[in-house]
Short mmCIF file of C-alpha atoms in Angstrom, two decimals:
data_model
loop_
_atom_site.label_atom_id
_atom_site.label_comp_id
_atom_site.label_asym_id
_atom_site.label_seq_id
_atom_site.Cartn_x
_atom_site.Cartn_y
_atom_site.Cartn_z
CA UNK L 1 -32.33 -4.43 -8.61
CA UNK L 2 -35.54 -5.11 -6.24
CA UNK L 3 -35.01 -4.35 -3.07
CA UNK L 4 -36.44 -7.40 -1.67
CA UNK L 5 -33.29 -9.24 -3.17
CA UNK L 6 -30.48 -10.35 -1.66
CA UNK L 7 -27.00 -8.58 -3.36
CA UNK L 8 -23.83 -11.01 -2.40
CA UNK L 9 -20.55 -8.52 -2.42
CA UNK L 10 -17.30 -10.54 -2.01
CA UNK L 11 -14.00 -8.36 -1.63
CA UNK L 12 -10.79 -10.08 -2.49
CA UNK L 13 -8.16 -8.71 -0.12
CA UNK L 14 -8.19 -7.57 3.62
CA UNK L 15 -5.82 -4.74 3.46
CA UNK L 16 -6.77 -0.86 3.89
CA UNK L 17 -8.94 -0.72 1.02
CA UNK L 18 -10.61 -4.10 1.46
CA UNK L 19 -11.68 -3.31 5.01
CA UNK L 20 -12.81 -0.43 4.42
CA UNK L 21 -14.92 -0.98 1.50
CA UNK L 22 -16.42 -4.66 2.83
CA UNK L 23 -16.78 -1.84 6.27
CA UNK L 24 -18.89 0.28 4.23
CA UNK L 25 -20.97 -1.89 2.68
CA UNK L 26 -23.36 -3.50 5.51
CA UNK L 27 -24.53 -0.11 5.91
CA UNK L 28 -27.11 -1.23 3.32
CA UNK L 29 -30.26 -4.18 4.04
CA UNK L 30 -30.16 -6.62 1.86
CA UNK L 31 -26.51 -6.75 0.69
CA UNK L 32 -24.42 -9.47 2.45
CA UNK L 33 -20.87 -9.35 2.37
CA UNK L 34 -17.40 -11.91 2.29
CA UNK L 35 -13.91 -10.71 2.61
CA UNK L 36 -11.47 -13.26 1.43
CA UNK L 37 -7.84 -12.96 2.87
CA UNK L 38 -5.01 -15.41 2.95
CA UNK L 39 -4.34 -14.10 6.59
CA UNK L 40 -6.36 -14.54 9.52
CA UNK L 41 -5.39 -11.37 10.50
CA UNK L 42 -5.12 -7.47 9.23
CA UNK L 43 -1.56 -6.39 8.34
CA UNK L 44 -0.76 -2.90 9.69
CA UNK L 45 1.54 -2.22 6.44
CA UNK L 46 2.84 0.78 6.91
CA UNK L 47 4.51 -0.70 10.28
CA UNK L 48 6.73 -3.53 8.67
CA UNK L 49 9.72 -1.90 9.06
CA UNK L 50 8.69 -1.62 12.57
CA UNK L 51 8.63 -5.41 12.93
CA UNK L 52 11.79 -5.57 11.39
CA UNK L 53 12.85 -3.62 13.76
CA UNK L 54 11.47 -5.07 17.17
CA UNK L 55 9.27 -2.34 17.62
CA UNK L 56 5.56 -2.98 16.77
CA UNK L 57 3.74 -6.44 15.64
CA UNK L 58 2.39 -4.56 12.44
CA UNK L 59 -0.79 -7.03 13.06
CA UNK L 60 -4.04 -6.20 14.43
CA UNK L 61 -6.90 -8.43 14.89
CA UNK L 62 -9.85 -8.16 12.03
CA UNK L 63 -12.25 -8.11 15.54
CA UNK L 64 -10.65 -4.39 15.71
CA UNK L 65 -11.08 -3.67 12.71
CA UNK L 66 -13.61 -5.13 10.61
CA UNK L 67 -17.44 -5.33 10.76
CA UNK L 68 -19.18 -8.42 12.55
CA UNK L 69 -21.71 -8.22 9.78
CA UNK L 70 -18.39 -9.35 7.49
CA UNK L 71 -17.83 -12.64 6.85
CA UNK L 72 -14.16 -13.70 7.04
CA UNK L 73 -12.97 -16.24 4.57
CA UNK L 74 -9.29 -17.35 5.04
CA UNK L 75 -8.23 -18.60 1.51
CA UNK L 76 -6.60 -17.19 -1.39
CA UNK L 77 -8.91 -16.52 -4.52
CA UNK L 78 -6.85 -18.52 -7.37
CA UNK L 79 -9.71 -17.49 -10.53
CA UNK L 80 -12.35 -14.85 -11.39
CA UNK L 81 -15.22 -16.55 -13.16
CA UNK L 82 -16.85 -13.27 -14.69
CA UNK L 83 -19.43 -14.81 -16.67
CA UNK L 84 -20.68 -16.96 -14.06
CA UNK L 85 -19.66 -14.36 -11.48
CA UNK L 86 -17.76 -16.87 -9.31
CA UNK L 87 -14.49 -17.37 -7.67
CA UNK L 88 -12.20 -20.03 -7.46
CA UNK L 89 -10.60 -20.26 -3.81
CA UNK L 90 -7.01 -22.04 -3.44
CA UNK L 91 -8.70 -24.56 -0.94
CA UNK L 92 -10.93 -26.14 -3.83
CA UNK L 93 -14.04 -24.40 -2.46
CA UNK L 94 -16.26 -21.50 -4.68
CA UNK L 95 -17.98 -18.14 -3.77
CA UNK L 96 -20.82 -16.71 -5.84
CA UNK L 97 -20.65 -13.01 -6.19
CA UNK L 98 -23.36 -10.58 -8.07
CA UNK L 99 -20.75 -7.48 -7.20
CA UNK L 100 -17.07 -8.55 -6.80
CA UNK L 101 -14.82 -5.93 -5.32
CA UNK L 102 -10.95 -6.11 -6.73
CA UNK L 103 -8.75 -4.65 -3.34
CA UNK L 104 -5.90 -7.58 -3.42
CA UNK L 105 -3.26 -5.24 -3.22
CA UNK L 106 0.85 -5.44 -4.40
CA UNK L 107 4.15 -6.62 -2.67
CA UNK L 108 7.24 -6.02 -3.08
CA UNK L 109 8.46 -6.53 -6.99
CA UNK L 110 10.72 -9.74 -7.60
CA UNK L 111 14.38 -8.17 -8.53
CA UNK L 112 15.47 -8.89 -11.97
CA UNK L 113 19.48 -8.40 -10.54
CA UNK L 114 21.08 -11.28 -10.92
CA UNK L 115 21.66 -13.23 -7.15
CA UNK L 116 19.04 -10.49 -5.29
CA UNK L 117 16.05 -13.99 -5.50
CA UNK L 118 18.98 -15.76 -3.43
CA UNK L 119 20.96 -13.54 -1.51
CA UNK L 120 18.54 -9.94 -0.41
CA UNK L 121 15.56 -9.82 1.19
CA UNK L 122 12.66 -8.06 0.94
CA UNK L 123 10.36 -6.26 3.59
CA UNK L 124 7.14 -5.75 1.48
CA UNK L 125 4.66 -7.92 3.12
CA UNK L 126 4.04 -9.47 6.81
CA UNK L 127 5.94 -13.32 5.57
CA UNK L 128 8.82 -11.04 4.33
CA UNK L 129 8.85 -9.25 7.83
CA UNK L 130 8.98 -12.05 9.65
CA UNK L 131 11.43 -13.91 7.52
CA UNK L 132 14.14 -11.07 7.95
CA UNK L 133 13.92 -10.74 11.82
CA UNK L 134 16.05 -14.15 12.55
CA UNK L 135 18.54 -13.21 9.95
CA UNK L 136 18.79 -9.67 11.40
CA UNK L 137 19.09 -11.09 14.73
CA UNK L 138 21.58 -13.92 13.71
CA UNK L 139 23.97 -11.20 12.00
CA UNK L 140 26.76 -9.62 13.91
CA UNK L 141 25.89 -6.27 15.77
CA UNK L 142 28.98 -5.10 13.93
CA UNK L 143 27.93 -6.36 10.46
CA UNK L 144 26.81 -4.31 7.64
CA UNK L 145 23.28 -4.06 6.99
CA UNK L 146 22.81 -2.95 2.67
CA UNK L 147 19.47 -1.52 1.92
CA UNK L 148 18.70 -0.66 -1.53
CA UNK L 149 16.34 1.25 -2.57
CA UNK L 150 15.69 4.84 -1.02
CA UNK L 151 11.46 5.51 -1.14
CA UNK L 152 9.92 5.61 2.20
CA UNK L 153 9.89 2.00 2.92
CA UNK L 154 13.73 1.50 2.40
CA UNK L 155 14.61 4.97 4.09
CA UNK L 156 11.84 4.15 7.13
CA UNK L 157 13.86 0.16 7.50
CA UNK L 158 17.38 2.07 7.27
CA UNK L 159 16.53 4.55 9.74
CA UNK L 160 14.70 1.92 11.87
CA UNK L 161 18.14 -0.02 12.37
CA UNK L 162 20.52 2.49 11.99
CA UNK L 163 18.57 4.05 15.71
CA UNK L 164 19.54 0.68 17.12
CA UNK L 165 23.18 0.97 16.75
CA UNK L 166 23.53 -0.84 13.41
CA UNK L 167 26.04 -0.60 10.62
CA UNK L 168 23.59 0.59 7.53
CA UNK L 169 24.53 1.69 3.92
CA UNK L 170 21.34 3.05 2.06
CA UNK L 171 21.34 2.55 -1.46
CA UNK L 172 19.73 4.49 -4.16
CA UNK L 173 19.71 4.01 -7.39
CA UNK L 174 19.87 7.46 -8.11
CA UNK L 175 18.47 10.21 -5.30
CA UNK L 176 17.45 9.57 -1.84
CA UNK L 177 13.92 9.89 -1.01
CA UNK L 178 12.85 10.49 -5.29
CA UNK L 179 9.62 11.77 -4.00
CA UNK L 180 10.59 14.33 -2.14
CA UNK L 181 11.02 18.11 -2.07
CA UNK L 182 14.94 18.98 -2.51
CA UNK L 183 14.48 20.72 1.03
CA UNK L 184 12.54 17.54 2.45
CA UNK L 185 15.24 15.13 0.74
CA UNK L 186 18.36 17.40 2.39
CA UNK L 187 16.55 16.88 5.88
CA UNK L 188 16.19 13.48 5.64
CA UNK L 189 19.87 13.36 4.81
CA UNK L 190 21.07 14.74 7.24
CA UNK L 191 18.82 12.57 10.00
CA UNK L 192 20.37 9.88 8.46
CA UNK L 193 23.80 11.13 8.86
CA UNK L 194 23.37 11.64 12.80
CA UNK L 195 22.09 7.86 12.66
CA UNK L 196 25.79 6.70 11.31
CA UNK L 197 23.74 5.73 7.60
CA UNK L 198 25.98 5.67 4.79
CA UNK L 199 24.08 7.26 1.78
CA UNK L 200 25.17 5.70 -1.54
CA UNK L 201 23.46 7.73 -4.04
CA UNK L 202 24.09 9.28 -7.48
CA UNK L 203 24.97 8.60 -11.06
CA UNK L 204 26.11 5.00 -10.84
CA UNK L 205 24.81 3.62 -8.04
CA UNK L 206 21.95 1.06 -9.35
CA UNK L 207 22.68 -2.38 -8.28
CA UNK L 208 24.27 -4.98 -10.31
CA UNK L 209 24.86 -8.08 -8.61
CA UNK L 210 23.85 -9.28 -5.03
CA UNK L 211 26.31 -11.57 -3.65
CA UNK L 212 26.32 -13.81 -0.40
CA UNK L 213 28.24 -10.31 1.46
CA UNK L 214 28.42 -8.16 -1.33
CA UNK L 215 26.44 -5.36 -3.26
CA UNK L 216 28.13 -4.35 -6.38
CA UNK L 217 27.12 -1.16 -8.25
CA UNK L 218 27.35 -0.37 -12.30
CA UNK L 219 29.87 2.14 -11.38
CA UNK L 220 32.30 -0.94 -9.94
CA UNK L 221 32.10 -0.37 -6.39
CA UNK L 222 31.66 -3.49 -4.36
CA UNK L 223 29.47 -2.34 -1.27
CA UNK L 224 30.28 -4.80 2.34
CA UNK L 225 26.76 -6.51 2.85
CA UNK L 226 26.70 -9.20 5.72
CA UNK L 227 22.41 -8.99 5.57
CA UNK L 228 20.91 -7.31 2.47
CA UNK L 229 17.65 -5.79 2.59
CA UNK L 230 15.69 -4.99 -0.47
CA UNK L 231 13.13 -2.34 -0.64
CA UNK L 232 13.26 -1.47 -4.45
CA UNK L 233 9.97 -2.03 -6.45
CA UNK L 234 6.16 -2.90 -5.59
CA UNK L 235 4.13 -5.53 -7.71
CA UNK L 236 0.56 -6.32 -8.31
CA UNK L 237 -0.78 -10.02 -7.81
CA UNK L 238 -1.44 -11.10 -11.35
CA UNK L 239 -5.42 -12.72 -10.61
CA UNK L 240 -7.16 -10.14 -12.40
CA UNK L 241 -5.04 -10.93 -15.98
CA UNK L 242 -4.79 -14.77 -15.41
CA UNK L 243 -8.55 -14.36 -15.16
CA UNK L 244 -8.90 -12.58 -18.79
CA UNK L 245 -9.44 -9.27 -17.47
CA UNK L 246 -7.98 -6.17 -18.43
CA UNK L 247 -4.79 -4.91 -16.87
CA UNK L 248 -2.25 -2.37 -17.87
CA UNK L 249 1.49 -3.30 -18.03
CA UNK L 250 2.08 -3.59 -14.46
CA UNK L 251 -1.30 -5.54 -13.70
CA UNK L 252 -3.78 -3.32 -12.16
CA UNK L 253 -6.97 -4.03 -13.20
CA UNK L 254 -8.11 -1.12 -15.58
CA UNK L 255 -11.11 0.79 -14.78
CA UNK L 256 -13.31 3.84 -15.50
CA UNK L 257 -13.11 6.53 -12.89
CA UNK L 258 -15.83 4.90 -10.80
CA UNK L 259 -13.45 2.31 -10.30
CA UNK L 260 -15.76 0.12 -12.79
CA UNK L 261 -13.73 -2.78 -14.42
CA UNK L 262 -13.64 -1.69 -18.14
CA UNK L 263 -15.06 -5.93 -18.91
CA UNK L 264 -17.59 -5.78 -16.28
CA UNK L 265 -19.98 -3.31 -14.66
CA UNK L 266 -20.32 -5.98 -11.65
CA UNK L 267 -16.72 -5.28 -11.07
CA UNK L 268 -14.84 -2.98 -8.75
CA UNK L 269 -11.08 -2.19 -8.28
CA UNK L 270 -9.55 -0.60 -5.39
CA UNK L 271 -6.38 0.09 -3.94
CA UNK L 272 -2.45 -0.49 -5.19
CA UNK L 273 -4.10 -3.01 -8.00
CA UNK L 274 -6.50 -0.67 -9.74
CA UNK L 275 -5.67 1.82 -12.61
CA UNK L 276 -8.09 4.29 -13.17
CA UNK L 277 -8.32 5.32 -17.14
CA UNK L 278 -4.93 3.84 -17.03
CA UNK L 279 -3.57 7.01 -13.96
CA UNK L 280 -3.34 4.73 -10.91
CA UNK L 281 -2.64 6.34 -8.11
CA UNK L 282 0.04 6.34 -6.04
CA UNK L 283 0.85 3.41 -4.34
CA UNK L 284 0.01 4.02 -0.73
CA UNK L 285 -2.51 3.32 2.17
CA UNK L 286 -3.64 7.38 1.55
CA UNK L 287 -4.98 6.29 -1.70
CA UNK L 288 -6.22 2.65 -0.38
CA UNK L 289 -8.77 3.92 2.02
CA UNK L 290 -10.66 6.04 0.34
CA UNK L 291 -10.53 3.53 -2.99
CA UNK L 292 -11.87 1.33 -0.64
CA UNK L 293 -14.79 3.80 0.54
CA UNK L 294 -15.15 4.96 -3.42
CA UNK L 295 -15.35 1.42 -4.61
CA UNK L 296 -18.13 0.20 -1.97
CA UNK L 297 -19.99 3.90 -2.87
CA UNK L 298 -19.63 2.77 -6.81
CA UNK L 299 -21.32 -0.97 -6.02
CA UNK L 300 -24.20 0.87 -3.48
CA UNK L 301 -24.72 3.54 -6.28
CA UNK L 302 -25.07 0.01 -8.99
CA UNK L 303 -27.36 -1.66 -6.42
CA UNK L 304 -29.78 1.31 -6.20
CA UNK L 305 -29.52 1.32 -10.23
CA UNK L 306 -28.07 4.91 -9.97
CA UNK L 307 -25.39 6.31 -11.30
CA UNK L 308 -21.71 6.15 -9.41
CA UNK L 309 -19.82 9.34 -8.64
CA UNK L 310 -16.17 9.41 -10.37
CA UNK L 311 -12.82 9.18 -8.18
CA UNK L 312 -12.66 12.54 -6.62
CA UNK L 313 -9.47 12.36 -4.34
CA UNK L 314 -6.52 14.76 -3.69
CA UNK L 315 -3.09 13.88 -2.29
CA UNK L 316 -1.61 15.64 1.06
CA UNK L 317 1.53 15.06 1.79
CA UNK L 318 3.66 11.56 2.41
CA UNK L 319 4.97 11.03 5.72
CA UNK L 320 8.53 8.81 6.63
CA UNK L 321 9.73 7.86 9.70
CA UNK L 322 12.89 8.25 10.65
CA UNK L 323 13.87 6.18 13.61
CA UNK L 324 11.27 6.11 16.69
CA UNK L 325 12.59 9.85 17.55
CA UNK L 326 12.32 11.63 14.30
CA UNK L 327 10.25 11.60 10.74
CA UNK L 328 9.61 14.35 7.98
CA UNK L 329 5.76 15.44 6.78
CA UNK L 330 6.42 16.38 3.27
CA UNK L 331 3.62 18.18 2.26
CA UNK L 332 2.18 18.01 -1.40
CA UNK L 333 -0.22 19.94 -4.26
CA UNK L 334 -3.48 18.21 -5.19
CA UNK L 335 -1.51 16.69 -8.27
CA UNK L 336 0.73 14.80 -5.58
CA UNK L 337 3.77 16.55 -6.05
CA UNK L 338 5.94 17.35 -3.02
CA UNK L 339 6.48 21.49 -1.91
CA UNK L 340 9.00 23.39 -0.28
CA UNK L 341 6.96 22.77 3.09
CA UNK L 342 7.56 19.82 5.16
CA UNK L 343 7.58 19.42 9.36
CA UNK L 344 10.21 17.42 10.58
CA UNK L 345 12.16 16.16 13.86
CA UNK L 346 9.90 15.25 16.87
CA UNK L 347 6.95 16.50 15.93
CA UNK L 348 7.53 15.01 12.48
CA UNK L 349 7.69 11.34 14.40
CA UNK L 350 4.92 12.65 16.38
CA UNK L 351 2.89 12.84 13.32
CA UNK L 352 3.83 10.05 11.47
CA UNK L 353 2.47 7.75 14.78
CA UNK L 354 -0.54 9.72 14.69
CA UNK L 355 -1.27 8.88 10.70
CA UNK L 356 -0.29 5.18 12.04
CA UNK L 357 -3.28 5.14 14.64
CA UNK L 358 -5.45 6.81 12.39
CA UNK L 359 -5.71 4.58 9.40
CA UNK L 360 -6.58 1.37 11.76
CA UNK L 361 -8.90 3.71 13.62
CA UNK L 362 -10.93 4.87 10.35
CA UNK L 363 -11.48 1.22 9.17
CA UNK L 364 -13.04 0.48 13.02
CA UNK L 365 -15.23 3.49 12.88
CA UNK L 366 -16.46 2.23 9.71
CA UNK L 367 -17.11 -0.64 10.97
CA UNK L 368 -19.67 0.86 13.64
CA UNK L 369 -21.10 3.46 11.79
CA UNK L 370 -20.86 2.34 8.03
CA UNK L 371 -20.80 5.52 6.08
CA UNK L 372 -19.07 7.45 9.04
CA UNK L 373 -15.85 8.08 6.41
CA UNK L 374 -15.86 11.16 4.11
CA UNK L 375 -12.52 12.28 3.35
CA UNK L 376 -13.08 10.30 -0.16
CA UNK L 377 -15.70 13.35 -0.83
CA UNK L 378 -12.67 16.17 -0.55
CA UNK L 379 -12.63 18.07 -3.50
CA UNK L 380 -9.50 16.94 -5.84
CA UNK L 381 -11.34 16.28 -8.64
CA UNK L 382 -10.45 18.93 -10.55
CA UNK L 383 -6.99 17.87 -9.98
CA UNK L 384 -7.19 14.37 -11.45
CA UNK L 385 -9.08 15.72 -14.47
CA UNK L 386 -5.88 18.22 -15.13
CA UNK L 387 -4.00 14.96 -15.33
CA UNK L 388 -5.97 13.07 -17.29
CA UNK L 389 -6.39 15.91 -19.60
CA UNK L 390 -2.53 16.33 -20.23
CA UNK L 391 -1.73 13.04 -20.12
#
């Protein structure tokens, strides 16, 4: 491309990886870039279970966080015009793109348990959050509070309420905390016991029914539930296949491992919605930022008519909290699997706060020094291609 032209990026999606790649992008003349978000403000995800709990806003104002040289469109993108490289906005209104980056995220997975739609509620996104406060608050300080599902987000909202004096039974579907090491998952345990959780776990115990007070289990057991909370499942927005694009079953977008749209070269995926070759990553903000970075690297490399580096990103650890007192660092291998090695208790929560301040705090340094963010250029390629290899 000449580089007297004008390049219009648009990112769809204002989450970790949107930020940071629309961030990283008006580090280069000549390129002019739109974020479109259905929020007028950034969601600090991996604090919703703090707003369900009282404790943090899990909102932070894009002014913090996001590039002046951005502009901010508040709308939701309803089409994806890829021949004619245009979007369809919810409001009526179009954008033109030449490079369209794909960052628009998941939430929480619609239950397919008959009377969970009615009668549970999920925490997966900032509406959901704010939806289950009243009812939380409305509920008896006796009452039983039912979470099912036991990954981070269900443990982190059981652990978050249970620290407040409440009545929780954790449900899971199998084991507590799947991810985890056996030594991380028996730590966990047993913060959850000195909380007063009830751990419901084992053959058995996936969820059958959600009634108005009850949770009833495929082994029979009918589980007290005055609030249910459900934390079971993440889904993908499904814009990219309504738009004729391809997805995998889920509805990532698929892409190469430049992050490259497998239709379109003008195309880039980030985040929880991409699928590289098919092995998305896991589903987390530790993946989303650097995607982010990545993606905006892949589009600069297009612009300059060079060649794009591939995805090149290990996995550390995942960190829970547990309560405002206590969390666990599980550390992992650069193929994301969890090790015998994990830091836990205070300096555990102490840690956990610190990744918290961190993420928001990369996306603002980005923002005033575009290109400032390199942890997307740690070796762990050599990983991913291990994976890819044996399938």
């Amino acid at each position: 491309m000449n580089e007297s032209e004008n390049t219009e990026v648009v990112v769809i999606g204002g989450g970790y990886a949107g930020v940071m790649a629309a961030n990283r992008l008006t580090g280069r003349g000549g390129v002019s870039v739109t974020l479109v978000n259905p929020r007028p403000d950034f969601v600090h995800r991996i604090r919703l279970h703090q707003l369900v709990g009282g404790s943090d806003a899990a909102v932070i104002a894009y002014g913090d966080v996001l590039s002046e040289d951005v502009r901010l469109v508040v709308d939701t993108v309803t089409h994806i015009g890829k021949d004619a490289h245009t979007l369809t906005l919810a409001s009526g209104g179009t954008l033109a793109y030449d490079y369209l980056i794909y960052a628009v995220g998941s939430s929480g997975a619609a239950p397919a348990v008959p009377g969970a739609d009615r009668h549970a509620h999920p925490v997966a996104t900032l509406e959901d959050a704010l939806r289950l406060r009243p009812v939380l608050d409305a509920a008896p300080a006796t009452a039983t509070i039912t979470v099912v599902g036991a990954g981070p987000t269900g443990i982190e909202t059981a652990a978050e309420l249970a620290e407040q004096g409440r009545a929780v039974t954790i449900v899971c579907g199998g084991v507590l905390g799947p991810y985890l090491h056996a030594r991380g998952r028996r730590t966990v345990a047993a913060r959850l016991a000195r909380l007063g959780v009830t751990v419901v776990d084992g053959p058995g115990t996936e969820v059958t029914e959600v009634t108005e007070d009850t949770v009833h289990l495929a082994d029979g057991r009918a589980l007290p539930a005055a609030v249910t909370i459900w934390t079971a499942g993440f889904a993908v927005p499904d814009l990219a296949a309504r738009s004729g694009l391809t997805t995998d079953a889920l509805g990532r977008l698929l892409t190469d491992e430049t992050l490259t749209s497998v239709d379109d070269v003008h195309i880039v995926a980030a985040g929880d919605a991409a699928t590289p070759s098919g092995l998305p990553l896991r589903m987390s903000c530790q993946a989303a930022v650097p995607m982010g970075a990545r993606a905006a690297d892949t589009v600069l490399s297009r612009i300059a008519e060079e060649q794009p580096a591939t995805l090149n990103q290990p996995f550390a650890a995942q960190c829970i909290s547990l309560g405002r007192h206590a969390g666990i660092f599980q550390f992992a291998n650069r193929l994301d699997a969890a090790v015998w090695f994990h830091i836990d208790g205070v300096l555990g929560a102490k840690l956990k706060e610190t990744v918290c301040k961190v993420v928001p705090k990369h996306l603002a340094d980005e923002a005033a020094e575009p290109g400032a963010y390199t942890l997307h250029l740690t070796s762990g390629s050599s990983a991913r291609r291990h994976r890819l290899r044996t399938g």
